[in-house]
Amino acid sequence: MTTPDEEQEQPAMDSGRGSSTDDDHAAPGSEPIAVVGIAALYPAARSVADYWRLHTDAAGEGDRETGRPAAGTSDTSTTTGTAGPPEAAAGSDPGSGSGLDGIEVDVARFGIPPAQAASMARMQLLMLEAARQCLDDAGYAQRPLPSERTDVVTGTCFGLDRQYANALRVEGSRYARDLERATAEAGAPGPDAGARAAEEFRSAMLRRLGASPHDRIGEMASTIPARVAAAFKLRGRTLAVESADATSYLGIAHAVDSLRCDLTDAALVLAGQCHEGRSASPAPGSSSGSAALPLSEGVGALLLKRLSSAVRDGDRVYATLVDCTLRQDARPGVFRHSSSAPRQRETIEASWRRTGAPAASVQYVECAGGGVDLLAGTYSGLLEAAPSPVAVGSVRDRLGDTFANAGLAGVSKVALALYHRRLPAHRVAALGELPVSGTALRTVAEAEDWQRPAGGGPRRAVVGGASVTGTLCHLVLQEYAQDADRSPHPQPPRPQRRGARLRRHGTGPEPVAVIGYGGRFADTADADAFWAATLAGRDHIRPVPDALLDRELYHSPHALSLNRSYAEQGAPMPVPRTPPPGVRIPPGRYEALDAAQRVGLAVADELFARRGTVPGTLTGTGLVAVGSNLGLATERNAHTGRCLDVFEETVRSLDALDGWSRDEVEPLLKSVRELYGEPGPADRPTMLDGCLASGVAALIANEYGLAAVPVAVEAACASSLAAVDMAVTRLRTGAADYALAGGVELPCNARDMILCSALGLLSHDKITPFDLAADGFTPGDGCALFLLKRLQDARRDGDRILGLLRGVGASNDAKSLIAPDAAGQSRAMRQAFEQVDFAPAAVDYVEAHGTGTRVGDRVEVAAMAQVYSGPRRAPLEIGSAKSFFGHTFAAAGAAGLLRALLAVGARTLPPNANLRTLNPELELDLIPARVSTGAQPWHSGSGRPRRAGVSSFGTGGINYHLLLEEYTDSHGL
């Protein structure tokens, strides 16, 4: 293995024999994607009109530091109403009041119940407003979108204010105990003075931070797109993504893939960054080794459609997106921006090859996000022979670094520039690092008319940036002539992830081969132990250890509470203490990683070891998509550890200490600090690594030298299948040649159990899917990952093919964030079957979501009855991994897929645990179906491969259904 310093000079190379790169596999002339709607919420711009003026009017630049809107502009987005829970962000960054705090959103206009409004994250409110602006801007305030085929994709990075508030509230119980002890030791006057102070402190923190039974739902990043979908009745794919400062690029790329695969007709992409907490989030520059602007606030949105659809529907088209290329500069070590000019040049050249146009046709380069100096420097070399200097600029000169939002902000700026045919101005003093002096690039001091290319053709621009996790991003946009006056070179659309696109295998899209897997759940060490535990028929659920659930503080059986859990059962996992063999991570850095990151790295190592090959044999461009909670425990804890002043301010105001002088209170606070513990340093270079949810995927890519773009995906409990869906779609569009996909989450902890208990979601004993006694779920820790390739590539490369992913369907209920909906779930199932050449009757087994709630189980079986019922050779077998390993939240779909894959390979129908009395309300005979308590031989019938469905449904009405097929020698191409 090379050292990090050596890696900085060595770009990852695609040197495998006969590998198919994304350039080779992509269909020529892929249809352009139209930008038909834009929204902009920034400190100095509260509308699209404001945003355009901000970049073109020298007198309207606004003040990035104070956050005041630009002079002469109107704050058109501001409405009166509820802005969010009082003091939800208590303990947030002291500098957080200068960004978007002036925006108030009336939640009533979005149909949000008052009971849920108090638990909403601030980002939810801002993105609801941005979504409204974007749809209005696109003209869909008066006319409907194709609701069942409109996706909502959101991107955020780091925690949300509601997550921080909930974590601080839970941790406050531990501080209260230390306060009680210190007060007693200090000889407080009066009986039980310490107990009274502790109880008053808990009550004061509840008031200060806000608390609601809906807090667990309100804090989830995936609740944001779900809330948008519900507000505007959009029923397509619904998910949240995070990839550090490449976040919005990944959101746009997923939308483009879904549009080009004809999985959707429109995609609403939103990305935002806000000052939310006191963790290590504002300091990516320290890890990248270069100076970085402080993170700034901003929320934006784009409405995207295929150009042919936009023209057919009479949409105004701002610009067209003709290519979206993402590459990874994989280097071990702490997360930092790429410094590899060769790798950047590869990315740029690959992107232009996919457009079919020469790089020299670019007229404007927009540097958005990190790595602006590398992008500008590479372009200055590429354009040395250009007849005249090419304009270059960056949204950072007006907005600062909006991190997760940066790419979308850049696309919005360029789309407006192409539409108005004006080159935006660039404030040179704000970004002196742009290397333009003496090169083929120039900055634009004042906005100017955008001249047509001398050789004809459309005006073209690029938007590019980089991520601290190693991703390089390059998008190509060009103008669209909406009428004969706008250009002498009209671009007629080429009408054709309907139904004719990417049909490469029979009557459906090309199958995706599973060629590797790894997994560990509860106390099983690997996937083999997982399968052995399943065949044994006994669950791995037990009382959660005191180290994870301090019963003195957090357990109160038989009572609903906002600060305690009535349940104590779970399926916890031991977290690795050292890196996998051969992965050289220094002890200090490994200690700073989140537990989910350590588990994910260990499971990836199992996957590669099981294949018996080194990761370097994976050639071409890859993707690592991991379903995850986008707010990691390490980052929340880092914030909480830096909020002792919030606790101490509350203590100073307690009535129980009224008789204490300042000279008595301050030593008391010092004593509590000694008991509670001081926070660690906030400025370690490794701190950022453990705070990124996408760090799970980035560690796998970078430490194993994979040229694979990392991304974290959250779709509530359907996160794993959403990640698999993203991987399958990118493989089918040719944007990736291989993918690792799956999910990880460790919910066996006091915080998650308290929040789920407050809503009454947990079982009082053990999870029992489909049983008459089912009363909720039991949390479980888990992770599973799968290595995927296109079938033709896997066959060519001689890979062992373990199963085929034939279709992935997805939908959103667009009704309730909590209650399951049979119609929404059945829509996801039907969409999966639209992608295959067999009927539901040809599926033998369904690995159900199976949450173990009577309502949830009944609705899920009712949805199955709508799709799977009818004449069958044998009853449909139904089962759920949750009966053995509990509900693993973001990893739930991965557990289901792993169980189904192993069942297909073993030709064995897996059993269910803890089923004593089948719930008669399920009415399984209507399908017909059965739930077995013992393993059974899986007989498929003559000449037919074994097939399974895998369901995963999440809070917010998010539904995914996957179809898995046994691989046989009869699978030709």
PDB file of C-alpha atoms in Angstrom, residues 568-777:
ATOM      1  CA  GLU A 568     -35.174  -2.656  27.144  1.00  0.00           C
ATOM      2  CA  GLN A 569     -34.881  -5.442  24.562  1.00  0.00           C
ATOM      3  CA  GLY A 570     -32.667  -5.171  21.503  1.00  0.00           C
ATOM      4  CA  ALA A 571     -30.205  -6.948  19.229  1.00  0.00           C
ATOM      5  CA  PRO A 572     -26.977  -4.966  19.825  1.00  0.00           C
ATOM      6  CA  MET A 573     -23.726  -5.487  17.939  1.00  0.00           C
ATOM      7  CA  PRO A 574     -20.165  -5.388  19.267  1.00  0.00           C
ATOM      8  CA  VAL A 575     -18.321  -2.578  17.480  1.00  0.00           C
ATOM      9  CA  PRO A 576     -14.856  -3.370  16.046  1.00  0.00           C
ATOM     10  CA  ARG A 577     -11.971  -1.958  18.067  1.00  0.00           C
ATOM     11  CA  THR A 578      -9.294  -2.193  15.379  1.00  0.00           C
ATOM     12  CA  PRO A 579      -9.296  -1.748  11.587  1.00  0.00           C
ATOM     13  CA  PRO A 580      -9.555  -4.810   9.331  1.00  0.00           C
ATOM     14  CA  PRO A 581      -6.250  -6.558   8.517  1.00  0.00           C
ATOM     15  CA  GLY A 582      -4.391  -4.747   5.777  1.00  0.00           C
ATOM     16  CA  VAL A 583      -6.223  -1.448   6.266  1.00  0.00           C
ATOM     17  CA  ARG A 584      -3.722   0.957   7.804  1.00  0.00           C
ATOM     18  CA  ILE A 585      -5.667   3.580   9.756  1.00  0.00           C
ATOM     19  CA  PRO A 586      -3.744   5.270  12.592  1.00  0.00           C
ATOM     20  CA  PRO A 587      -5.216   4.607  16.054  1.00  0.00           C
ATOM     21  CA  GLY A 588      -6.099   8.266  16.595  1.00  0.00           C
ATOM     22  CA  ARG A 589      -8.091   8.466  13.387  1.00  0.00           C
ATOM     23  CA  TYR A 590      -9.795   5.102  13.943  1.00  0.00           C
ATOM     24  CA  GLU A 591     -10.828   6.208  17.421  1.00  0.00           C
ATOM     25  CA  ALA A 592     -12.427   9.332  15.915  1.00  0.00           C
ATOM     26  CA  LEU A 593     -14.561   7.307  13.487  1.00  0.00           C
ATOM     27  CA  ASP A 594     -18.228   6.718  14.159  1.00  0.00           C
ATOM     28  CA  ALA A 595     -19.275   3.207  15.194  1.00  0.00           C
ATOM     29  CA  ALA A 596     -21.310   2.857  11.991  1.00  0.00           C
ATOM     30  CA  GLN A 597     -18.203   3.700   9.959  1.00  0.00           C
ATOM     31  CA  ARG A 598     -16.142   1.025  11.725  1.00  0.00           C
ATOM     32  CA  VAL A 599     -18.844  -1.596  11.171  1.00  0.00           C
ATOM     33  CA  GLY A 600     -19.229  -0.654   7.512  1.00  0.00           C
ATOM     34  CA  LEU A 601     -15.483  -0.950   6.950  1.00  0.00           C
ATOM     35  CA  ALA A 602     -15.444  -4.402   8.597  1.00  0.00           C
ATOM     36  CA  VAL A 603     -18.336  -5.670   6.466  1.00  0.00           C
ATOM     37  CA  ALA A 604     -16.680  -4.358   3.288  1.00  0.00           C
ATOM     38  CA  ASP A 605     -13.551  -6.259   4.276  1.00  0.00           C
ATOM     39  CA  GLU A 606     -15.633  -9.431   4.689  1.00  0.00           C
ATOM     40  CA  LEU A 607     -17.122  -8.883   1.242  1.00  0.00           C
ATOM     41  CA  PHE A 608     -13.713  -8.618  -0.428  1.00  0.00           C
ATOM     42  CA  ALA A 609     -12.285 -11.533   1.562  1.00  0.00           C
ATOM     43  CA  ARG A 610     -15.259 -13.722   0.634  1.00  0.00           C
ATOM     44  CA  ARG A 611     -14.634 -13.026  -3.071  1.00  0.00           C
ATOM     45  CA  GLY A 612     -11.011 -14.033  -2.658  1.00  0.00           C
ATOM     46  CA  THR A 613      -9.826 -11.094  -4.754  1.00  0.00           C
ATOM     47  CA  VAL A 614      -8.246  -7.777  -3.978  1.00  0.00           C
ATOM     48  CA  PRO A 615     -10.361  -4.629  -4.510  1.00  0.00           C
ATOM     49  CA  GLY A 616      -7.868  -3.383  -7.112  1.00  0.00           C
ATOM     50  CA  THR A 617      -9.335  -5.830  -9.609  1.00  0.00           C
ATOM     51  CA  LEU A 618     -12.461  -3.669  -9.760  1.00  0.00           C
ATOM     52  CA  THR A 619     -11.813  -1.430 -12.733  1.00  0.00           C
ATOM     53  CA  GLY A 620     -13.689   1.424 -14.298  1.00  0.00           C
ATOM     54  CA  THR A 621     -15.818   3.940 -12.447  1.00  0.00           C
ATOM     55  CA  GLY A 622     -17.673   2.834  -9.329  1.00  0.00           C
ATOM     56  CA  LEU A 623     -20.186   3.921  -6.712  1.00  0.00           C
ATOM     57  CA  VAL A 624     -20.371   3.193  -2.997  1.00  0.00           C
ATOM     58  CA  ALA A 625     -23.924   3.928  -1.795  1.00  0.00           C
ATOM     59  CA  VAL A 626     -24.659   3.201   1.855  1.00  0.00           C
ATOM     60  CA  GLY A 627     -28.054   3.580   3.487  1.00  0.00           C
ATOM     61  CA  SER A 628     -27.546   5.416   6.749  1.00  0.00           C
ATOM     62  CA  ASN A 629     -28.933   7.883   9.233  1.00  0.00           C
ATOM     63  CA  LEU A 630     -27.534  11.141   7.843  1.00  0.00           C
ATOM     64  CA  GLY A 631     -26.866  12.423  11.358  1.00  0.00           C
ATOM     65  CA  LEU A 632     -24.163  10.234  12.919  1.00  0.00           C
ATOM     66  CA  ALA A 633     -23.850   9.699  16.665  1.00  0.00           C
ATOM     67  CA  THR A 634     -20.262  10.961  16.703  1.00  0.00           C
ATOM     68  CA  GLU A 635     -21.282  14.322  15.291  1.00  0.00           C
ATOM     69  CA  ARG A 636     -24.241  14.673  17.658  1.00  0.00           C
ATOM     70  CA  ASN A 637     -22.020  13.787  20.600  1.00  0.00           C
ATOM     71  CA  ALA A 638     -19.399  16.294  19.489  1.00  0.00           C
ATOM     72  CA  HIS A 639     -22.077  18.985  19.507  1.00  0.00           C
ATOM     73  CA  THR A 640     -23.445  17.933  22.888  1.00  0.00           C
ATOM     74  CA  GLY A 641     -19.996  17.872  24.439  1.00  0.00           C
ATOM     75  CA  ARG A 642     -19.550  21.512  23.473  1.00  0.00           C
ATOM     76  CA  CYS A 643     -22.830  22.612  25.040  1.00  0.00           C
ATOM     77  CA  LEU A 644     -21.877  22.514  28.701  1.00  0.00           C
ATOM     78  CA  ASP A 645     -22.444  26.255  28.778  1.00  0.00           C
ATOM     79  CA  VAL A 646     -26.120  25.626  27.891  1.00  0.00           C
ATOM     80  CA  PHE A 647     -26.447  23.235  30.841  1.00  0.00           C
ATOM     81  CA  GLU A 648     -24.635  25.625  33.147  1.00  0.00           C
ATOM     82  CA  GLU A 649     -26.716  28.621  32.082  1.00  0.00           C
ATOM     83  CA  THR A 650     -29.808  26.594  32.932  1.00  0.00           C
ATOM     84  CA  VAL A 651     -28.406  25.643  36.363  1.00  0.00           C
ATOM     85  CA  ARG A 652     -27.778  29.291  37.206  1.00  0.00           C
ATOM     86  CA  SER A 653     -31.471  30.027  36.669  1.00  0.00           C
ATOM     87  CA  LEU A 654     -32.835  27.227  38.913  1.00  0.00           C
ATOM     88  CA  ASP A 655     -35.163  28.220  41.760  1.00  0.00           C
ATOM     89  CA  ALA A 656     -33.729  25.349  43.795  1.00  0.00           C
ATOM     90  CA  LEU A 657     -30.435  27.286  44.004  1.00  0.00           C
ATOM     91  CA  ASP A 658     -31.959  30.678  44.797  1.00  0.00           C
ATOM     92  CA  GLY A 659     -30.263  30.731  48.164  1.00  0.00           C
ATOM     93  CA  TRP A 660     -26.834  30.166  46.666  1.00  0.00           C
ATOM     94  CA  SER A 661     -24.443  33.010  46.033  1.00  0.00           C
ATOM     95  CA  ARG A 662     -22.369  33.256  42.860  1.00  0.00           C
ATOM     96  CA  ASP A 663     -19.321  32.216  44.849  1.00  0.00           C
ATOM     97  CA  GLU A 664     -21.160  29.005  45.767  1.00  0.00           C
ATOM     98  CA  VAL A 665     -22.727  28.243  42.353  1.00  0.00           C
ATOM     99  CA  GLU A 666     -19.548  28.523  40.288  1.00  0.00           C
ATOM    100  CA  PRO A 667     -17.592  25.940  42.337  1.00  0.00           C
ATOM    101  CA  LEU A 668     -20.663  23.701  42.079  1.00  0.00           C
ATOM    102  CA  LEU A 669     -20.600  23.972  38.294  1.00  0.00           C
ATOM    103  CA  LYS A 670     -16.888  23.166  38.327  1.00  0.00           C
ATOM    104  CA  SER A 671     -17.576  20.058  40.398  1.00  0.00           C
ATOM    105  CA  VAL A 672     -20.275  18.941  37.961  1.00  0.00           C
ATOM    106  CA  ARG A 673     -17.839  19.427  35.065  1.00  0.00           C
ATOM    107  CA  GLU A 674     -15.360  17.159  36.818  1.00  0.00           C
ATOM    108  CA  LEU A 675     -18.005  14.455  37.194  1.00  0.00           C
ATOM    109  CA  TYR A 676     -19.463  14.918  33.701  1.00  0.00           C
ATOM    110  CA  GLY A 677     -16.168  15.232  31.820  1.00  0.00           C
ATOM    111  CA  GLU A 678     -14.700  17.862  29.541  1.00  0.00           C
ATOM    112  CA  PRO A 679     -15.199  17.646  25.767  1.00  0.00           C
ATOM    113  CA  GLY A 680     -12.271  16.676  23.584  1.00  0.00           C
ATOM    114  CA  PRO A 681     -10.539  19.087  21.202  1.00  0.00           C
ATOM    115  CA  ALA A 682     -12.709  20.297  18.316  1.00  0.00           C
ATOM    116  CA  ASP A 683      -9.967  21.094  15.829  1.00  0.00           C
ATOM    117  CA  ARG A 684      -8.345  17.701  15.242  1.00  0.00           C
ATOM    118  CA  PRO A 685      -7.821  16.987  11.505  1.00  0.00           C
ATOM    119  CA  THR A 686      -9.530  13.620  12.005  1.00  0.00           C
ATOM    120  CA  MET A 687     -12.657  15.086  13.592  1.00  0.00           C
ATOM    121  CA  LEU A 688     -14.388  15.696  10.266  1.00  0.00           C
ATOM    122  CA  ASP A 689     -13.941  12.058   9.249  1.00  0.00           C
ATOM    123  CA  GLY A 690     -16.215  10.762  11.992  1.00  0.00           C
ATOM    124  CA  CYS A 691     -18.887  13.401  11.427  1.00  0.00           C
ATOM    125  CA  LEU A 692     -19.803  12.619   7.814  1.00  0.00           C
ATOM    126  CA  ALA A 693     -22.508  10.033   7.141  1.00  0.00           C
ATOM    127  CA  SER A 694     -20.972   9.566   3.700  1.00  0.00           C
ATOM    128  CA  GLY A 695     -17.743   8.811   5.525  1.00  0.00           C
ATOM    129  CA  VAL A 696     -18.870   5.162   5.736  1.00  0.00           C
ATOM    130  CA  ALA A 697     -18.809   4.943   1.946  1.00  0.00           C
ATOM    131  CA  ALA A 698     -15.758   7.201   1.604  1.00  0.00           C
ATOM    132  CA  LEU A 699     -13.692   5.054   3.953  1.00  0.00           C
ATOM    133  CA  ILE A 700     -14.484   1.961   1.880  1.00  0.00           C
ATOM    134  CA  ALA A 701     -13.637   3.719  -1.388  1.00  0.00           C
ATOM    135  CA  ASN A 702     -10.492   5.461  -0.232  1.00  0.00           C
ATOM    136  CA  GLU A 703      -8.949   2.851   2.048  1.00  0.00           C
ATOM    137  CA  TYR A 704      -9.422   0.111  -0.555  1.00  0.00           C
ATOM    138  CA  GLY A 705      -8.318   2.295  -3.473  1.00  0.00           C
ATOM    139  CA  LEU A 706     -11.629   2.141  -5.335  1.00  0.00           C
ATOM    140  CA  ALA A 707     -12.329   4.779  -7.978  1.00  0.00           C
ATOM    141  CA  ALA A 708     -15.877   4.795  -6.625  1.00  0.00           C
ATOM    142  CA  VAL A 709     -17.919   7.868  -5.702  1.00  0.00           C
ATOM    143  CA  PRO A 710     -19.157   7.669  -2.070  1.00  0.00           C
ATOM    144  CA  VAL A 711     -22.641   8.698  -0.972  1.00  0.00           C
ATOM    145  CA  ALA A 712     -24.879   8.174   2.051  1.00  0.00           C
ATOM    146  CA  VAL A 713     -28.576   7.642   1.373  1.00  0.00           C
ATOM    147  CA  GLU A 714     -31.433   8.065   3.832  1.00  0.00           C
ATOM    148  CA  ALA A 715     -34.975   6.954   3.060  1.00  0.00           C
ATOM    149  CA  ALA A 716     -35.951   6.150   6.653  1.00  0.00           C
ATOM    150  CA  CYS A 717     -36.240   2.382   7.142  1.00  0.00           C
ATOM    151  CA  ALA A 718     -36.055   1.906   3.352  1.00  0.00           C
ATOM    152  CA  SER A 719     -32.587   3.485   3.157  1.00  0.00           C
ATOM    153  CA  SER A 720     -30.751   0.308   2.132  1.00  0.00           C
ATOM    154  CA  LEU A 721     -33.018  -0.418  -0.810  1.00  0.00           C
ATOM    155  CA  ALA A 722     -32.877   3.252  -1.815  1.00  0.00           C
ATOM    156  CA  ALA A 723     -29.081   2.914  -1.916  1.00  0.00           C
ATOM    157  CA  VAL A 724     -29.381  -0.287  -3.972  1.00  0.00           C
ATOM    158  CA  ASP A 725     -31.832   1.477  -6.289  1.00  0.00           C
ATOM    159  CA  MET A 726     -29.352   4.325  -6.816  1.00  0.00           C
ATOM    160  CA  ALA A 727     -26.628   1.787  -7.608  1.00  0.00           C
ATOM    161  CA  VAL A 728     -28.796  -0.175 -10.050  1.00  0.00           C
ATOM    162  CA  THR A 729     -29.859   2.997 -11.846  1.00  0.00           C
ATOM    163  CA  ARG A 730     -26.306   4.300 -12.238  1.00  0.00           C
ATOM    164  CA  LEU A 731     -25.199   0.924 -13.557  1.00  0.00           C
ATOM    165  CA  ARG A 732     -28.018   0.881 -16.108  1.00  0.00           C
ATOM    166  CA  THR A 733     -27.270   4.382 -17.372  1.00  0.00           C
ATOM    167  CA  GLY A 734     -23.589   3.542 -17.700  1.00  0.00           C
ATOM    168  CA  ALA A 735     -22.570   6.140 -15.122  1.00  0.00           C
ATOM    169  CA  ALA A 736     -20.917   3.374 -13.071  1.00  0.00           C
ATOM    170  CA  ASP A 737     -19.274   0.052 -13.919  1.00  0.00           C
ATOM    171  CA  TYR A 738     -19.601  -1.480 -10.459  1.00  0.00           C
ATOM    172  CA  ALA A 739     -21.212  -0.522  -7.170  1.00  0.00           C
ATOM    173  CA  LEU A 740     -21.144  -1.406  -3.507  1.00  0.00           C
ATOM    174  CA  ALA A 741     -24.546  -0.800  -1.958  1.00  0.00           C
ATOM    175  CA  GLY A 742     -26.296  -1.621   1.282  1.00  0.00           C
ATOM    176  CA  GLY A 743     -26.916  -0.067   4.646  1.00  0.00           C
ATOM    177  CA  VAL A 744     -25.769   0.298   8.239  1.00  0.00           C
ATOM    178  CA  GLU A 745     -27.295   1.582  11.462  1.00  0.00           C
ATOM    179  CA  LEU A 746     -26.881   0.904  15.177  1.00  0.00           C
ATOM    180  CA  PRO A 747     -30.107   1.975  16.941  1.00  0.00           C
ATOM    181  CA  CYS A 748     -29.541  -0.023  20.153  1.00  0.00           C
ATOM    182  CA  ASN A 749     -28.797   3.041  22.260  1.00  0.00           C
ATOM    183  CA  ALA A 750     -30.582   5.201  24.782  1.00  0.00           C
ATOM    184  CA  ARG A 751     -31.319   8.070  22.417  1.00  0.00           C
ATOM    185  CA  ASP A 752     -32.988   6.043  19.670  1.00  0.00           C
ATOM    186  CA  MET A 753     -34.891   3.858  22.107  1.00  0.00           C
ATOM    187  CA  ILE A 754     -36.210   6.896  24.015  1.00  0.00           C
ATOM    188  CA  LEU A 755     -37.363   8.674  20.867  1.00  0.00           C
ATOM    189  CA  CYS A 756     -39.069   5.564  19.453  1.00  0.00           C
ATOM    190  CA  SER A 757     -40.612   4.755  22.828  1.00  0.00           C
ATOM    191  CA  ALA A 758     -42.108   8.251  23.081  1.00  0.00           C
ATOM    192  CA  LEU A 759     -44.169   7.504  19.983  1.00  0.00           C
ATOM    193  CA  GLY A 760     -45.141   4.044  21.241  1.00  0.00           C
ATOM    194  CA  LEU A 761     -43.330   2.232  18.410  1.00  0.00           C
ATOM    195  CA  LEU A 762     -41.373  -0.310  20.473  1.00  0.00           C
ATOM    196  CA  SER A 763     -42.549  -3.722  21.566  1.00  0.00           C
ATOM    197  CA  HIS A 764     -42.897  -4.211  25.303  1.00  0.00           C
ATOM    198  CA  ASP A 765     -41.210  -7.579  24.862  1.00  0.00           C
ATOM    199  CA  LYS A 766     -39.858  -8.849  21.516  1.00  0.00           C
ATOM    200  CA  ILE A 767     -40.763  -8.100  17.933  1.00  0.00           C
ATOM    201  CA  THR A 768     -43.165 -10.748  16.561  1.00  0.00           C
ATOM    202  CA  PRO A 769     -44.042 -10.043  12.926  1.00  0.00           C
ATOM    203  CA  PHE A 770     -47.417 -11.379  11.746  1.00  0.00           C
ATOM    204  CA  ASP A 771     -48.294 -12.661  15.225  1.00  0.00           C
ATOM    205  CA  LEU A 772     -51.550 -11.900  16.988  1.00  0.00           C
ATOM    206  CA  ALA A 773     -49.511 -10.531  19.904  1.00  0.00           C
ATOM    207  CA  ALA A 774     -47.475  -8.109  17.742  1.00  0.00           C
ATOM    208  CA  ASP A 775     -47.181  -4.790  19.584  1.00  0.00           C
ATOM    209  CA  GLY A 776     -44.220  -3.016  17.993  1.00  0.00           C
ATOM    210  CA  PHE A 777     -40.628  -3.536  16.942  1.00  0.00           C
TER     211      PHE A 777
END
